[in-house]
PDB file of C-alpha atoms in Angstrom:
ATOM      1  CA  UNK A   1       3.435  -9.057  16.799  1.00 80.00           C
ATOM      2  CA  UNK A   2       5.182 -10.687  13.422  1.00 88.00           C
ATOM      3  CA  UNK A   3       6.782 -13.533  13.709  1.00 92.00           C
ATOM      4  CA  UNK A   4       9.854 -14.931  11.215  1.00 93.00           C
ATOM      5  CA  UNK A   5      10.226 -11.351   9.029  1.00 94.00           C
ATOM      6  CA  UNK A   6      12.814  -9.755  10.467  1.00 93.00           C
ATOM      7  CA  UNK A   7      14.709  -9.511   7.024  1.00 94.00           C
ATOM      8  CA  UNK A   8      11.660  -8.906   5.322  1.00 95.00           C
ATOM      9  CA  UNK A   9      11.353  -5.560   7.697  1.00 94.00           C
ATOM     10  CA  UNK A  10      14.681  -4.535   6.899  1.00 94.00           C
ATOM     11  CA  UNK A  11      14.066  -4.383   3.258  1.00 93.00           C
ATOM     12  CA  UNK A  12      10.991  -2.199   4.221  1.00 94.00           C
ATOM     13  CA  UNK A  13      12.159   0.002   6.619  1.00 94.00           C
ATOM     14  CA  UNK A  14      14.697   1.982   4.722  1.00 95.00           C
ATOM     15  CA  UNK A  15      11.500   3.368   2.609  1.00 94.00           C
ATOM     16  CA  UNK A  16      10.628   5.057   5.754  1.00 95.00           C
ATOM     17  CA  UNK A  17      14.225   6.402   6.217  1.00 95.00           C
ATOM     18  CA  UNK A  18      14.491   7.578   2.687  1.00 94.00           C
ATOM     19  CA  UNK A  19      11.302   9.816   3.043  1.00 94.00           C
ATOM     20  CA  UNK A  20      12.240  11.287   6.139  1.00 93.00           C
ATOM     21  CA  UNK A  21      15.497  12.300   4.134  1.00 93.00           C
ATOM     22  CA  UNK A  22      13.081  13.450   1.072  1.00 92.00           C
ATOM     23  CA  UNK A  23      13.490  10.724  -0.899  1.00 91.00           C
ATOM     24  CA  UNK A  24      10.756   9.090  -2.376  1.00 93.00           C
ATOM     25  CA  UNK A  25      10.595   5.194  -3.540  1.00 91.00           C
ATOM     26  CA  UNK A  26       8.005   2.694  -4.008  1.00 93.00           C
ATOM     27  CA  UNK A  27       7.772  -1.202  -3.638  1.00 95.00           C
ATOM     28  CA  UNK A  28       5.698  -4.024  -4.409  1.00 95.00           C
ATOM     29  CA  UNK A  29       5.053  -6.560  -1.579  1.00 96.00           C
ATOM     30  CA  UNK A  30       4.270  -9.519  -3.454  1.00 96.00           C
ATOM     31  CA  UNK A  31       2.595 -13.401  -2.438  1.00 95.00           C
ATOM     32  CA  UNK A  32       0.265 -15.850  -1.834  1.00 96.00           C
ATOM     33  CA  UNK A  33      -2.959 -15.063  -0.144  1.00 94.00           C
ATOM     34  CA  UNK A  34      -2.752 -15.246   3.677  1.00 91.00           C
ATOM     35  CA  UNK A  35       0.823 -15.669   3.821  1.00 93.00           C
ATOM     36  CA  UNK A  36       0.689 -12.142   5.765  1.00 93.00           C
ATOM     37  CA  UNK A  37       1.426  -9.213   2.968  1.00 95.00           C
ATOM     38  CA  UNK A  38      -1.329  -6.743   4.550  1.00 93.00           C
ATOM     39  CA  UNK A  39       0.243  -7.511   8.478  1.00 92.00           C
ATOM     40  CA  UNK A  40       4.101  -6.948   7.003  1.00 94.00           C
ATOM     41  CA  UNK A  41       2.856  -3.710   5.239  1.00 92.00           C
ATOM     42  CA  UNK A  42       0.593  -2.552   8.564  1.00 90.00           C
ATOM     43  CA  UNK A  43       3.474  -3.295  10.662  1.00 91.00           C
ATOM     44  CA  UNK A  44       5.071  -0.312   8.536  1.00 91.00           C
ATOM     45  CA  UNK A  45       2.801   1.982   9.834  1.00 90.00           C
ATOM     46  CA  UNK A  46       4.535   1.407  13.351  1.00 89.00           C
ATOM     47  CA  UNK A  47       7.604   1.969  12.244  1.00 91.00           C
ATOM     48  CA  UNK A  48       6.624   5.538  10.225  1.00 93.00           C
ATOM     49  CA  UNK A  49       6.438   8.003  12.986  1.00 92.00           C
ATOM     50  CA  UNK A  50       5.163  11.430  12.197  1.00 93.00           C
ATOM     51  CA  UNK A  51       4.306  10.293   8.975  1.00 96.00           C
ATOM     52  CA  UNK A  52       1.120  10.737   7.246  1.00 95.00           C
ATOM     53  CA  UNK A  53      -0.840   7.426   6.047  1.00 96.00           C
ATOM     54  CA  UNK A  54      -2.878   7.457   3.094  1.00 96.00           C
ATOM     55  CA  UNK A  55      -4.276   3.957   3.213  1.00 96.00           C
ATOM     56  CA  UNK A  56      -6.356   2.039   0.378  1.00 96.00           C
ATOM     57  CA  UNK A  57      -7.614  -1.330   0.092  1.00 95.00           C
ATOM     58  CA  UNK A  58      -8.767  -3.113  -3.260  1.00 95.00           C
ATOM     59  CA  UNK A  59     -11.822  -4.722  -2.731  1.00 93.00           C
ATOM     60  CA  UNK A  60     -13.612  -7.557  -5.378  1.00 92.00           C
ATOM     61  CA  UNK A  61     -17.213  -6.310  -4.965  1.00 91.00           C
ATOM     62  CA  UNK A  62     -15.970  -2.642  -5.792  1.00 90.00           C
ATOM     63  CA  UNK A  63     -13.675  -3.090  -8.281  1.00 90.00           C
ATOM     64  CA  UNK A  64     -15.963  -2.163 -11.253  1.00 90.00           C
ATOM     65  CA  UNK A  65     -16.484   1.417  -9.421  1.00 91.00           C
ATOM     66  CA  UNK A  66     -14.045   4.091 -11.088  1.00 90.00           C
ATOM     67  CA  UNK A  67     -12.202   6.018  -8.903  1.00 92.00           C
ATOM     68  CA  UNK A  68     -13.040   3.888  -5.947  1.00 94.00           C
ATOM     69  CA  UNK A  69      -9.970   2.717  -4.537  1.00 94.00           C
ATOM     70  CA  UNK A  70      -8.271   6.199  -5.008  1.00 95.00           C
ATOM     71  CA  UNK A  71     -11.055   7.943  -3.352  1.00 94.00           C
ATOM     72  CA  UNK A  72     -10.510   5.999  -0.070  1.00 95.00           C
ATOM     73  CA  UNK A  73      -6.667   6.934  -0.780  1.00 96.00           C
ATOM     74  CA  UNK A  74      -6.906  10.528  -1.221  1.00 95.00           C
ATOM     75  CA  UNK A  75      -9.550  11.016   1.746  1.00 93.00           C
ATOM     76  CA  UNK A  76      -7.255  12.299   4.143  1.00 94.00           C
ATOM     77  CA  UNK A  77      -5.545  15.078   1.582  1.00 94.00           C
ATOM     78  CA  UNK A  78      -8.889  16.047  -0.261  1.00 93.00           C
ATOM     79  CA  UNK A  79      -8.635  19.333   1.870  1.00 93.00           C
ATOM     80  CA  UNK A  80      -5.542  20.390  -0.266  1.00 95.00           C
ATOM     81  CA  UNK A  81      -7.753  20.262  -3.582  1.00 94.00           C
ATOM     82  CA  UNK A  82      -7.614  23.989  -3.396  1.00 93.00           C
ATOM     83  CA  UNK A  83      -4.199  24.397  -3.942  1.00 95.00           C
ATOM     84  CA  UNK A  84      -3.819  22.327  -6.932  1.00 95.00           C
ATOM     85  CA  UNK A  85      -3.798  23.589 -10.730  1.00 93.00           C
ATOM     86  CA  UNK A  86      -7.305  24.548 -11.500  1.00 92.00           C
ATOM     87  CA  UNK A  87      -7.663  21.841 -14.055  1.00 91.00           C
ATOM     88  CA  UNK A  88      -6.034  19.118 -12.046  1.00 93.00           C
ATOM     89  CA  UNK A  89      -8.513  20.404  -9.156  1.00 93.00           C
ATOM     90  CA  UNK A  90     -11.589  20.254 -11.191  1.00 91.00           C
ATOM     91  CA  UNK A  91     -10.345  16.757 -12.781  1.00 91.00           C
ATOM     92  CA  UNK A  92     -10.399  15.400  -9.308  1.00 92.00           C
ATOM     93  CA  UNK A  93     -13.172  16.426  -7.981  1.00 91.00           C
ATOM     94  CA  UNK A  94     -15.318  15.601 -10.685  1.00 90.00           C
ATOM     95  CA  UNK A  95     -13.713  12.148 -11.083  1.00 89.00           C
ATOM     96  CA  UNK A  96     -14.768  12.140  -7.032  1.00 89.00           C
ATOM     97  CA  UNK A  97     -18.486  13.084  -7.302  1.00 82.00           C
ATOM     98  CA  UNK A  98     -17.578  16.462  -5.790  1.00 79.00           C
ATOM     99  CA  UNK A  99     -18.081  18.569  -9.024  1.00 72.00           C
ATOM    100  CA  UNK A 100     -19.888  18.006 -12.225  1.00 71.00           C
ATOM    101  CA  UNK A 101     -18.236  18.886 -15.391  1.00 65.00           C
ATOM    102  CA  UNK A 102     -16.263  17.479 -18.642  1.00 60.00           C
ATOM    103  CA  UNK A 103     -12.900  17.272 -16.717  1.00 52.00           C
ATOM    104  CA  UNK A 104     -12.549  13.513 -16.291  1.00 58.00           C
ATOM    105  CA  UNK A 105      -9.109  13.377 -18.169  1.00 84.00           C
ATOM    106  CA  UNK A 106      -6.767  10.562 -17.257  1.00 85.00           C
ATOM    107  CA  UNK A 107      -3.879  12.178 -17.614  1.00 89.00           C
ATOM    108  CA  UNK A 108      -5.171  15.181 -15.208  1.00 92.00           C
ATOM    109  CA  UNK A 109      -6.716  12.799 -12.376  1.00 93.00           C
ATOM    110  CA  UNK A 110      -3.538  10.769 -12.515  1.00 93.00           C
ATOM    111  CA  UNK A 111      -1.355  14.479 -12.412  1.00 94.00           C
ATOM    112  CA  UNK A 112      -3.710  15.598 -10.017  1.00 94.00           C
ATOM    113  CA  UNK A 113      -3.226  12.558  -7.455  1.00 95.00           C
ATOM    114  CA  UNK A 114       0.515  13.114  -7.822  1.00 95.00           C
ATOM    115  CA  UNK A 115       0.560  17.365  -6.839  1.00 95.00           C
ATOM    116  CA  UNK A 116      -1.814  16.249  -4.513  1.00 95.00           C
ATOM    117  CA  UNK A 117       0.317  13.665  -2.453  1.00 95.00           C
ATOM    118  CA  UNK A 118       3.252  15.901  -3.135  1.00 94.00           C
ATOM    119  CA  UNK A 119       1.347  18.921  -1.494  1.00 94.00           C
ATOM    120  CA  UNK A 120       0.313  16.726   1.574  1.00 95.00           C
ATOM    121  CA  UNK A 121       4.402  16.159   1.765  1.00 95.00           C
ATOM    122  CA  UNK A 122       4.927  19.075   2.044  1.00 93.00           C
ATOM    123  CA  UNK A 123       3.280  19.419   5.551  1.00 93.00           C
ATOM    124  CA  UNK A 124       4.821  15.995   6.816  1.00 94.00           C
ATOM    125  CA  UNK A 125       6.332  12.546   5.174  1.00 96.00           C
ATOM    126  CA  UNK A 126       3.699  10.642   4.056  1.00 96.00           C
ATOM    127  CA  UNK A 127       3.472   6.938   3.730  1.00 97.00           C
ATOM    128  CA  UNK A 128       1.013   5.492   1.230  1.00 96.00           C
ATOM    129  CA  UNK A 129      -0.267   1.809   1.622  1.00 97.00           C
ATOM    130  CA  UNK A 130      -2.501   0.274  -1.693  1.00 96.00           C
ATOM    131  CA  UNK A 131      -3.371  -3.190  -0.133  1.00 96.00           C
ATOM    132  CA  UNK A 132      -4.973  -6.110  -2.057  1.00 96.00           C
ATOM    133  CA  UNK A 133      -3.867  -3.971  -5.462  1.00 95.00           C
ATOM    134  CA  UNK A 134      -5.022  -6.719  -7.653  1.00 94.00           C
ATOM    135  CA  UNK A 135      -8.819  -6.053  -6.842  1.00 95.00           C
ATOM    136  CA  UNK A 136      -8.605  -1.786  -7.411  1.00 95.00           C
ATOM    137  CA  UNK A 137     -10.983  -0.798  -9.978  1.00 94.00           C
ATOM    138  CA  UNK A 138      -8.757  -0.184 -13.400  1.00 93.00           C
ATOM    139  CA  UNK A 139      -8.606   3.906 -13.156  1.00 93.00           C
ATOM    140  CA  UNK A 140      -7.437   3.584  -9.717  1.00 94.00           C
ATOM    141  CA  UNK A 141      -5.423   1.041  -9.889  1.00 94.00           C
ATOM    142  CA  UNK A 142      -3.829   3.209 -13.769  1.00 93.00           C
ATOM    143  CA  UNK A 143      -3.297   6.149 -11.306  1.00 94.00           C
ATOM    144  CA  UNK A 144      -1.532   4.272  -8.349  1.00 94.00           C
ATOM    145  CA  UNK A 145       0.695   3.356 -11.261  1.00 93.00           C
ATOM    146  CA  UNK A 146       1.090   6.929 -12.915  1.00 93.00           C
ATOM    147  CA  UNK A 147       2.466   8.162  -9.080  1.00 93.00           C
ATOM    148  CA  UNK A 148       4.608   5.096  -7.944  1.00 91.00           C
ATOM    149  CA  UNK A 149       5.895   5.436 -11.312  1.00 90.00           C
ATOM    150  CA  UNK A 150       7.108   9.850 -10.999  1.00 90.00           C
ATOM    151  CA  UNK A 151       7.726  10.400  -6.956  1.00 88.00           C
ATOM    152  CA  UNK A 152      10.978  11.808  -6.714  1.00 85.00           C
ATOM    153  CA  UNK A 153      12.124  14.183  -3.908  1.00 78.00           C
ATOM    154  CA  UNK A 154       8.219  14.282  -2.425  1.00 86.00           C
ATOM    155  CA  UNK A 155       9.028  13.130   0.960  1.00 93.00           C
ATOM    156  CA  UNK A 156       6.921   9.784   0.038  1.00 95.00           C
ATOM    157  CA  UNK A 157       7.313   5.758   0.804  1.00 95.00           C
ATOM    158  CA  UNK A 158       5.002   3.810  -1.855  1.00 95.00           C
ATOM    159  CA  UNK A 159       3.935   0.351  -0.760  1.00 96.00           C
ATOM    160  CA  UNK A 160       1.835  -1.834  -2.848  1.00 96.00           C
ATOM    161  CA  UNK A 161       0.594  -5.184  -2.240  1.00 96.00           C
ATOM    162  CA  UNK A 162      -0.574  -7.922  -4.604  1.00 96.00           C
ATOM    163  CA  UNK A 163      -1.503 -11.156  -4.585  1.00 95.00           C
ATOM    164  CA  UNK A 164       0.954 -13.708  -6.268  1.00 93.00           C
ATOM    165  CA  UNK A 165       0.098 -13.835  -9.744  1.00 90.00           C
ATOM    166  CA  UNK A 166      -1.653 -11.368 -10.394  1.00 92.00           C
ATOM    167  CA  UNK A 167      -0.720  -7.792 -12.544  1.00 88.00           C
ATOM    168  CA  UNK A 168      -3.137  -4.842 -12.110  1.00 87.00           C
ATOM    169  CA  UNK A 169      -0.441  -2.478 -13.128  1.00 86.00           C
ATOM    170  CA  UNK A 170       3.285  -2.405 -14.599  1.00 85.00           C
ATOM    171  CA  UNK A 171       5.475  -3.130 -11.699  1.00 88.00           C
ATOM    172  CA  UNK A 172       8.442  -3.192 -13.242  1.00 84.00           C
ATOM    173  CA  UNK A 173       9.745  -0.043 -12.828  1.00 84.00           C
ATOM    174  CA  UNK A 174       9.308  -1.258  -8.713  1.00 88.00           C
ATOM    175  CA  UNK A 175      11.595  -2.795  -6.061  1.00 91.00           C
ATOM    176  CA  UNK A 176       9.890  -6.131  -5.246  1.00 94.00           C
ATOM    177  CA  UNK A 177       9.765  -7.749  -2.287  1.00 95.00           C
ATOM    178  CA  UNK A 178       8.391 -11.342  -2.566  1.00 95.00           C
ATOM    179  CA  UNK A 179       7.262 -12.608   0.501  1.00 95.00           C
ATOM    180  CA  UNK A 180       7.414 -16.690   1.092  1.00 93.00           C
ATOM    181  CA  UNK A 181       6.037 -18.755   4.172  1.00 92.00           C
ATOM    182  CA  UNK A 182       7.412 -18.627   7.681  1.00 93.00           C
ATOM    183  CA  UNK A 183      10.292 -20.642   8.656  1.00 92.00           C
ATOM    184  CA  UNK A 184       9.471 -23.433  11.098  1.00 92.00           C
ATOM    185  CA  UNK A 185      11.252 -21.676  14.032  1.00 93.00           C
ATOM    186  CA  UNK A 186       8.663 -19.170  13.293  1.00 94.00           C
ATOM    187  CA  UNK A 187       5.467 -21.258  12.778  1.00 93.00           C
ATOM    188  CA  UNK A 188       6.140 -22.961  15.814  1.00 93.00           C
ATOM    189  CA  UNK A 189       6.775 -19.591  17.771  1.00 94.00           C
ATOM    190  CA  UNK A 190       3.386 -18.575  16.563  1.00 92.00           C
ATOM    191  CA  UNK A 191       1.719 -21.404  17.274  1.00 94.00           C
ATOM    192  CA  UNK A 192       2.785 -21.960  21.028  1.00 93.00           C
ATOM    193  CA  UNK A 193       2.465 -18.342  21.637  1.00 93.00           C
ATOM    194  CA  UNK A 194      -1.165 -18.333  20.402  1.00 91.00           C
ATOM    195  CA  UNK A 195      -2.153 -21.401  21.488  1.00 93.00           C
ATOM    196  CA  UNK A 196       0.452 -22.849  24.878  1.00 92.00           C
ATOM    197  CA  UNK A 197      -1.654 -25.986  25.351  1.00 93.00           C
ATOM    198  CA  UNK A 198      -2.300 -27.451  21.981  1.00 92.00           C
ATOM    199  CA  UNK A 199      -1.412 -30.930  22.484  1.00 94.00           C
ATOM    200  CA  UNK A 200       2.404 -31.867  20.513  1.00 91.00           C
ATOM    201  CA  UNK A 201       1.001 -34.509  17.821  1.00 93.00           C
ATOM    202  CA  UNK A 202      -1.642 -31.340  17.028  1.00 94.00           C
ATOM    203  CA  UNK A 203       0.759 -28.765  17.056  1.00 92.00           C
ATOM    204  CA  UNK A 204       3.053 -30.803  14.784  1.00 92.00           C
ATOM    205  CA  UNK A 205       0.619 -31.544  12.009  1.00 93.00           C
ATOM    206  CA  UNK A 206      -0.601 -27.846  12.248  1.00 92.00           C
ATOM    207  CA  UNK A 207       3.286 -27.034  11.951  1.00 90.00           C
ATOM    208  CA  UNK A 208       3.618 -29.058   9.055  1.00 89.00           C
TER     209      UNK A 208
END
């Protein structure tokens, strides 16, 4: 259960709406650490029924592995290779470990991830969720960019979330949603719910 983001939720929301309709749109969810990005962003995933989740999350210890954070991505849809442009196909797979050859192109990983997606669409909406952005590897993280930055009419919601302050990608092109602390109504909500006995001079320093 969220407490205190109701508004943030109906920012969010419509993404879902549009990609049921087949339009696609993206959006960064944006602020400090722990101030409950990934929970907003998983409580999404309620809210998207029938749709497809490709999920990813950025991790610190991986983030020198290429390919790493769009691997976990595309797991789901790697089935679909087939269907793609041959070179696209090959770039991918290569760029995966699955096939060896000289196809490890940008510009055809980053095409291929976007036909890819697209071709998963086609089957259902699909809702793709990069959490902790800041910590993908760089060709990931230039590929999450390259598709947030073309979907169109894919049947597709785009959600990206980064830590305050930090800029793996150009995000400008991106509907931002900054997200600030809970209100007090909300904190307190929380707390009691969590916790019905804390005694009141406790609760109201952990409040504050």
């Amino acid at each position: 259960m969220l407490y205190g983001r109701a508004d943030e939720l109906a920012t969010l929301t419509p993404l879902i709406d549009a990609a049921r309709a087949g339009d696609s749109k993206a959006i960064v969810i944006r602020g400090d650490a722990g101030v409950g990005k990934s929970a907003l962003a998983n409580e999404l995933t309620a809210y998207a029924h029938g749709f497809q989740v490709l999920k990813t999350r950025g991790v610190e210890s991986e983030s020198s592995i290429a390919f790493g954070g769009l691997h976990q991505l595309l797991q789901p849809a790697l089935h679909l290779v087939h269907r793609l442009p041959p070179g696209q196909a090959s770039a991918l797979r290569t760029a995966f470990g699955l096939e060896v050859s000289d196809s490890r192109e940008r510009l055809l990983i980053s095409a291929g991830v976007l036909s890819l997606v697209a071709e998963l669409a086609e089957e259902a909406p699909v809702l793709c969720l990069v959490d902790d952005a800041h910590w993908l590897d760089r060709a990931s993280a230039s590929a999450v960019a390259f598709v947030a930055r073309r979907l169109q009419v894919e049947r597709v919601a785009f959600v990206v979330v980064i830590r305050e302050g930090e800029d793996p990608f150009d995000t400008s092109h991106m509907t931002e949603l900054r997200l600030g602390p809970l209100d007090e109504d909300a904190r307190r909500e929380l707390l009691y719910d969590r916790h019905p006995y804390v005694a009141l001079p406790v609760a109201e320093r952990i409040i504050e």
